[in-house]
Short mmCIF file of C-alpha atoms and ligand atoms in Angstrom, two decimals:
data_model
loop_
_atom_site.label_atom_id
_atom_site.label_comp_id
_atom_site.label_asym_id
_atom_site.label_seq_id
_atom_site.Cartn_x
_atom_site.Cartn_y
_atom_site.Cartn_z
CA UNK A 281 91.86 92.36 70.39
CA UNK A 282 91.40 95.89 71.40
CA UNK A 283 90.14 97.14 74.08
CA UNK A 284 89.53 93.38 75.81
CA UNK A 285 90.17 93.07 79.39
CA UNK A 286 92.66 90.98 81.11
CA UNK A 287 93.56 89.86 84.05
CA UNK A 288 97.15 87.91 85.62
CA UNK A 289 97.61 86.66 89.17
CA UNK A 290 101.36 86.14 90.41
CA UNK A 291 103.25 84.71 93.18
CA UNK A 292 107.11 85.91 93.35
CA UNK A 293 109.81 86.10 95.86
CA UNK A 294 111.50 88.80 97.38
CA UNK A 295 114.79 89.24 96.75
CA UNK A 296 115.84 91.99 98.92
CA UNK A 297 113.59 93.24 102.48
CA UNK A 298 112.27 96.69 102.33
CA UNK A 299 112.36 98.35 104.42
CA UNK A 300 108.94 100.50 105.70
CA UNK A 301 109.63 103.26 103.90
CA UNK A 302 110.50 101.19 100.35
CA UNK A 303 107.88 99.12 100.73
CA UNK A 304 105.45 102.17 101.94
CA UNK A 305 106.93 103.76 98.42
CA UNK A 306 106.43 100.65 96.18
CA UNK A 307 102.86 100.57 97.69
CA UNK A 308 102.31 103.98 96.63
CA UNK A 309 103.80 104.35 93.41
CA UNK A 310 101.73 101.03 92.25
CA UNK A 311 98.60 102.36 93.38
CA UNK A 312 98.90 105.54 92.15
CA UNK A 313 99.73 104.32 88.84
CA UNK A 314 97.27 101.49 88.44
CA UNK A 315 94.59 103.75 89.40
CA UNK A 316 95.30 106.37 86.97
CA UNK A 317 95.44 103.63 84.42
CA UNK A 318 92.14 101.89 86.05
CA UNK A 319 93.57 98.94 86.43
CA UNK A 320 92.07 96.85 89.64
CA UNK A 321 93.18 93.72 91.65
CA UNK A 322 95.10 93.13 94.69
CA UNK A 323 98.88 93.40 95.94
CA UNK A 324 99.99 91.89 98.82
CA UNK A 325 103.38 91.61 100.76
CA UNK A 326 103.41 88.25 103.49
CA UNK A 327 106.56 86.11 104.47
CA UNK A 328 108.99 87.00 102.15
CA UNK A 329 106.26 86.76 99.05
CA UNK A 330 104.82 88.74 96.76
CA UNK A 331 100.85 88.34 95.23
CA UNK A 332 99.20 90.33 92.89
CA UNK A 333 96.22 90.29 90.65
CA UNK A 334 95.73 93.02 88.03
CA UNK A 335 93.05 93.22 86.14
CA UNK A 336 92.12 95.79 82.92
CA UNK A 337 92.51 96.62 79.35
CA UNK A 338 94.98 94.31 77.98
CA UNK A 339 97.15 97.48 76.27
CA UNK A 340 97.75 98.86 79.69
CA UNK A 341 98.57 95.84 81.77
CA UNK A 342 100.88 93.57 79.11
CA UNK A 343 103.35 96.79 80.00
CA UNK A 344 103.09 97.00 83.30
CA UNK A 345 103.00 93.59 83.50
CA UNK A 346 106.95 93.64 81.13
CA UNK A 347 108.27 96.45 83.71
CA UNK A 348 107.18 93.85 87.24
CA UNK A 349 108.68 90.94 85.57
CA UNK A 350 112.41 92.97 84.99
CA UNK A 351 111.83 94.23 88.66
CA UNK A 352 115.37 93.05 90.61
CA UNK A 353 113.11 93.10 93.91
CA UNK A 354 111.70 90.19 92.87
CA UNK A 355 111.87 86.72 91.47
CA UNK A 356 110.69 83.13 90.60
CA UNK A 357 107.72 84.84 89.17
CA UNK A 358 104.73 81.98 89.53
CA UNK A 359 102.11 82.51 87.15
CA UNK A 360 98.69 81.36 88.38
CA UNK A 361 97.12 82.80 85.33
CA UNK A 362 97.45 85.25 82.70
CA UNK A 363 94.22 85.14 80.26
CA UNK A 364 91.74 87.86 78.72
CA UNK A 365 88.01 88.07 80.82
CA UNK A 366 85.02 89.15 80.36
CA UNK A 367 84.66 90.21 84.06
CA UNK A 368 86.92 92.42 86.29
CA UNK A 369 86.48 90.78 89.68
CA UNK A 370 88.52 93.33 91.61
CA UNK A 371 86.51 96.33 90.42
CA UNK A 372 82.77 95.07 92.38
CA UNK A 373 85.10 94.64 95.23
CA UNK A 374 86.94 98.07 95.10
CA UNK A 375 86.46 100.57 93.01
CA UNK A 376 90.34 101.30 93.29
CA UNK A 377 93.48 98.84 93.27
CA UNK A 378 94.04 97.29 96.78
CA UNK A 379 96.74 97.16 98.65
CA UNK A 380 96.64 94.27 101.35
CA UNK A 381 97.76 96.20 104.36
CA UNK A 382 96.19 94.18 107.03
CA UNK A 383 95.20 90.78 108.25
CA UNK A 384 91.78 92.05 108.44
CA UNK A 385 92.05 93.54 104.18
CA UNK A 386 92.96 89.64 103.36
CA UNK A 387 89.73 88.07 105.27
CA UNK A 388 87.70 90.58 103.70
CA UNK A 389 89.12 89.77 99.91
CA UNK A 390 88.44 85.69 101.09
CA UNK A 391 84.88 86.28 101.86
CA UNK A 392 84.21 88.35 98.81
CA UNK A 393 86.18 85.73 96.55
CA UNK A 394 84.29 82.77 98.57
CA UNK A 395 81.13 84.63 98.04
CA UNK A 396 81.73 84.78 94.44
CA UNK A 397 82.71 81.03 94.02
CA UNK A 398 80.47 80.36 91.18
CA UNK A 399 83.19 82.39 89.14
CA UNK A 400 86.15 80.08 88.57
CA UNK A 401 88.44 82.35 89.03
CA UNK A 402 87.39 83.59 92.40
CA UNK A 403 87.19 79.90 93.63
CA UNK A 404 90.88 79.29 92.77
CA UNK A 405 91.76 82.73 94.25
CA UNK A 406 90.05 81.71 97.41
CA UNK A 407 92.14 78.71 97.68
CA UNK A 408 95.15 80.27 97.05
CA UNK A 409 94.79 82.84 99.52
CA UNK A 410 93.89 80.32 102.07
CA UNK A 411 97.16 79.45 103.81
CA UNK A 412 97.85 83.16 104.13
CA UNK A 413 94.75 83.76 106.46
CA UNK A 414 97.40 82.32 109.37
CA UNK A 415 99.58 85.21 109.11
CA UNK A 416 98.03 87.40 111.63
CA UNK A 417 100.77 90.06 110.90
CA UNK A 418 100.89 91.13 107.78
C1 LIG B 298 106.28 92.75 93.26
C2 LIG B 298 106.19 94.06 92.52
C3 LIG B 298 104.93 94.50 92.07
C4 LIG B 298 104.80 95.71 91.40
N1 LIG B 298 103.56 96.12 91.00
C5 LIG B 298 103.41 97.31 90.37
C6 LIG B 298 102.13 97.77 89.98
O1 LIG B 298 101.10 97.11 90.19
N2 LIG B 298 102.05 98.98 89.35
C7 LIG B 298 103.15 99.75 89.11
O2 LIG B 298 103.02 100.84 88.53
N3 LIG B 298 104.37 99.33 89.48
C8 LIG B 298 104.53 98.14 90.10
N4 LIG B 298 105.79 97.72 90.48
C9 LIG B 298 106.94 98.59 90.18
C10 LIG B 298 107.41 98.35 88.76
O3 LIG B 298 108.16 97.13 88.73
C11 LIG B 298 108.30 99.52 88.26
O4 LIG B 298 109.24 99.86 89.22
C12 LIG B 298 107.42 100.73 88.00
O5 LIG B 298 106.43 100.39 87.07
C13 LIG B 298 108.25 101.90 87.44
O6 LIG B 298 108.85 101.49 86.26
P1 LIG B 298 109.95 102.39 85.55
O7 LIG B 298 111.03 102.58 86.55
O8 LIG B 298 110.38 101.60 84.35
O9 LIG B 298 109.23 103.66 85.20
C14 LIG B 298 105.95 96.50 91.15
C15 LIG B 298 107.20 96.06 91.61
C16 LIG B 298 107.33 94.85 92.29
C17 LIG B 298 108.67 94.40 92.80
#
């Protein structure tokens, strides 16, 4: 359908360590990307893992979507979910895509997602995110 939003949450390994300036450069080029393209969510980089949730118009993000999946810095892609919605979570939270730079980023995304619990989605997000609240060093 056109025009319908979507939205896919991922967990995947690294395959290589970047180092600050790579990952400071995959950070980057994401954001700057996904918000010219509005498309909202969350990436984060903790223990040797990879999470992200994008969320927009399903024409933009099946692409991007193709291009992350051939990415070599990654693999055993785990697909939490991968479904069209009504609802773009990510954009009440922040009006642009976030990058997860800091312990203190995740708790905020936690109490937004356990304040939201009502929505399905959020709930499940909220659990998943749970063991990652540990790492104080992200
Ligand atoms: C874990 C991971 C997540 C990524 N997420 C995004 C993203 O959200 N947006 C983006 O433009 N590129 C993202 N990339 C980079 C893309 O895989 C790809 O390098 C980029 O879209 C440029 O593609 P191109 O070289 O075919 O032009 C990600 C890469 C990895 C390893």
């Amino acid at each position: 359908m056109e025009n319908s939003n979507h939205t896919i949450c991922y967990f995947s390994d690294e395959t290589v360590t970047l180092d600050d300036a790579a990952m400071t450069s995959l950070f980057e080029k994401s954001s700057t990307f996904n918000n010219e393209n509005n498309i909202y969510g969350i990436f984060l980089h903790i223990a040797g893992k990879y999470l992200q949730i994008l969320e927009g118009h399903k024409e933009v993000i099946d692409p991007l979507y193709a291009r992350i999946r051939e990415d070599d810095r990654h693999n055993n892609i785990y697909e939490v979910f991968n479904k069209r919605t009504e609802h773009l979570i990510f954009k009440e939270y922040n009006s642009k895509f976030s990058i997860v730079k800091s312990a203190g980023d995740l708790a905020d995304i936690n109490k937004y997602l356990e304040s939201n619990r009502y929505d399905s989605r959020c709930d499940k997000l909220a659990r998943l995110l749970t063991p990652f609240l540990m790492f104080s060093d992200i």
